[in-house]
C-alpha positions in Angstrom: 0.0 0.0 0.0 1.1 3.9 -0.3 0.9 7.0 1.5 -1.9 8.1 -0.1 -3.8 4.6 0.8 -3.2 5.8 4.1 -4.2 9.4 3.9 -6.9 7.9 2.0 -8.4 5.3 5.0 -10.0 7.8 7.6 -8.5 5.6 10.1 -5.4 6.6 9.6 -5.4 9.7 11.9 -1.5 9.4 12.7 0.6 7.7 9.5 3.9 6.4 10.6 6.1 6.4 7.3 9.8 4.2 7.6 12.9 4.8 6.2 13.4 5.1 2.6 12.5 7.5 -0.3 8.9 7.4 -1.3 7.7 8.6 -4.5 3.7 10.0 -4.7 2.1 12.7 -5.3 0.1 13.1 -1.6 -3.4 14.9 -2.0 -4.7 15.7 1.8 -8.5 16.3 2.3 -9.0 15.7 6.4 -7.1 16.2 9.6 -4.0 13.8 9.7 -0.4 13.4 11.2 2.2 12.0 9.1 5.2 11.1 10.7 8.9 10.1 8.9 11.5 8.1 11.1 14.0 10.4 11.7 13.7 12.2 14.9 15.8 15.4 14.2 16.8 17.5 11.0 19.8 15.1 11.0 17.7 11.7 11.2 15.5 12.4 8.6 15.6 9.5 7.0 11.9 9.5 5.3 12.0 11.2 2.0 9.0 12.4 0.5 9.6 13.0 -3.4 7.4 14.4 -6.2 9.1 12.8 -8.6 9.9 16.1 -10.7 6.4 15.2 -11.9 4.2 17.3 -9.5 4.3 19.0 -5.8 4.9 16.7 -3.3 2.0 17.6 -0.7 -1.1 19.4 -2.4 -3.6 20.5 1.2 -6.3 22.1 -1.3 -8.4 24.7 0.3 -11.3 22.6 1.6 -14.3 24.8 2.4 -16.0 25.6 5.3 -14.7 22.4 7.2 -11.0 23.3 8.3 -8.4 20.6 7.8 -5.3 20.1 10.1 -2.1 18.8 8.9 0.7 18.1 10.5 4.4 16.3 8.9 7.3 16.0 10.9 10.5 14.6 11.0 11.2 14.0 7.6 12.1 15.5 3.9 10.4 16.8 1.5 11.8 16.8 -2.0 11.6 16.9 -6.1 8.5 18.4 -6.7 8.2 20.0 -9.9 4.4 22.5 -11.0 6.3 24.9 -13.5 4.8 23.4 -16.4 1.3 24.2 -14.6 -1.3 27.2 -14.6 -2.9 29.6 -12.0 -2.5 28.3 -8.5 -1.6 24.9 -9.6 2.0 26.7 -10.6 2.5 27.3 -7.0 4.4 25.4 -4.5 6.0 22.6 -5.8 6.8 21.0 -2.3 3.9 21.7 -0.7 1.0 23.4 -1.5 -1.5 24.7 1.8 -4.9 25.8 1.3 -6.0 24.6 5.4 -4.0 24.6 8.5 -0.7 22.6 7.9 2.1 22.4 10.8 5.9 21.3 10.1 7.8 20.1 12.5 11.3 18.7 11.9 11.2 18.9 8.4 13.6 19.8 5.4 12.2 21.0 2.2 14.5 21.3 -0.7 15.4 20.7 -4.5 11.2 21.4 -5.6 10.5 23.9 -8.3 7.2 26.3 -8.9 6.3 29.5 -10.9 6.1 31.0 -7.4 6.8 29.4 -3.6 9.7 26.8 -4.8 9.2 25.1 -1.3 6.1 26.1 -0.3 3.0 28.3 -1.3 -0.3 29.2 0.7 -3.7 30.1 0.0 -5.8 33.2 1.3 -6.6 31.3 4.6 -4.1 29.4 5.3 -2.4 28.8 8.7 1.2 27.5 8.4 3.6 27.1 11.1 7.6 25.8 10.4 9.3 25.0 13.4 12.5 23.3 13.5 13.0 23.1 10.0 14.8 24.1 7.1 13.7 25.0 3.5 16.7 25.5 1.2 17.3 24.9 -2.4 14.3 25.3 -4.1 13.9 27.8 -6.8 11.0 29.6 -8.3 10.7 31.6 -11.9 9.0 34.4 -10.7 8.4 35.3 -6.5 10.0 33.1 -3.7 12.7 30.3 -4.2 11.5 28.8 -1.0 7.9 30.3 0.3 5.8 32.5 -1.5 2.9 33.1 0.9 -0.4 34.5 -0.2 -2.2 34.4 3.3 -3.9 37.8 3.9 -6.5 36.1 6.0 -4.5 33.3 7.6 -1.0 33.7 8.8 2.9 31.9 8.8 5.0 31.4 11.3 8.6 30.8 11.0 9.7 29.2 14.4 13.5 28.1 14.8 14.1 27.6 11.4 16.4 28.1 8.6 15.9 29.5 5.2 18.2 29.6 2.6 17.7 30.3 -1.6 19.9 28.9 -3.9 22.8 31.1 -5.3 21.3 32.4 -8.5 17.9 32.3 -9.6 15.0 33.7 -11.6 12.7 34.6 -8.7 12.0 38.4 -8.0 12.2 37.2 -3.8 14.9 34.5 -3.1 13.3 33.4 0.5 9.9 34.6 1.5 7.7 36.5 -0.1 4.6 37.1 2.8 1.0 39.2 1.4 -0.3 38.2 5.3 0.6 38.2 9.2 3.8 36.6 9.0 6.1 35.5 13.0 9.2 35.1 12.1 11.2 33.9 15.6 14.5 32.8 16.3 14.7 32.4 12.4 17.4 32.7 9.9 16.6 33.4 5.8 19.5 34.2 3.4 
């Protein structure tokens, strides 16, 4: 069976995913932990990869029921919506329409029109803690996270964000339209 079996079963409230790399394409529509092996930036030994074929995590914007997500202690990696339109474009790790929480998590190597790493809808809640997102790369705003959350918010808690050394984007790190924390934080 896959991830997205899991996601899939509702339940599955907490998915515990091994070591290894997996390659899907994860669609989330409900609340749901998913949780890699590795228990620090350093452990991560789960690998989440889009394949260069599509983002890696898509949390669409669900309607008036709010979904919570949370992924931790694990990577997130070769997602690839430049060959998209409209909001599909964006994020080609993750894409977070809902309330998504990361925690111990590395995002890096994904590519997008905008938000390389990460993009957000108008209401989205997003909180990073303990992470990094580095070496992603967008063609137009936000190698790493482009968010577009005037009614929601992001918050950036212990974590590092780096953009790549050259690249096409107008915003190498993060481009924020919304209430944005940034604590204890580092973006280059």
């Amino acid at each position: 069976s896959t991830i997205q079996d899991a996601i899939d079963d509702p339940a599955c409230d907490t998915i515990v995913v091994g070591a290894g790399t997996f390659t899907e394409n994860l669609s989330i529509s409900r609340d749901v932990i998913i949780q890699g092996s590795g228990t620090s930036l350093d452990a991560a030994t789960t690998r989440l990869s889009g394949g260069f074929v599509d983002r890696v995590v898509d949390i669409p914007t669900n309607g008036l029921d709010i979904i919570d997500v949370t992924i931790a202690n694990l990577n997130i990696e070769n997602g690839d919506v430049r060959g998209l339109v409209g909001l599909d474009a964006y994020g080609g790790g993750i894409y977070n329409g809902e309330n998504l929480s990361l925690d111990h998590v590395i995002v890096t190597n994904n590519y997008a029109v905008s938000g390389g790493a990460i993009a957000t809808g108008p209401y989205a809640q997003t909180t990073i803690t303990d992470s990094t997102i580095s070496h992603n790369a967008a063609n137009l705003q936000a190698d790493n996270i482009f968010n577009a959350a005037s009614l929601g918010n992001l918050q950036l808690v212990n974590s590092q964000v780096d953009g790549p050394p050259a690249s096409l984007a107008s915003v190498g790190g993060v481009y924020t339209n919304g209430p944005t924390l940034i604590q204890n934080s580092t973006i280059t």
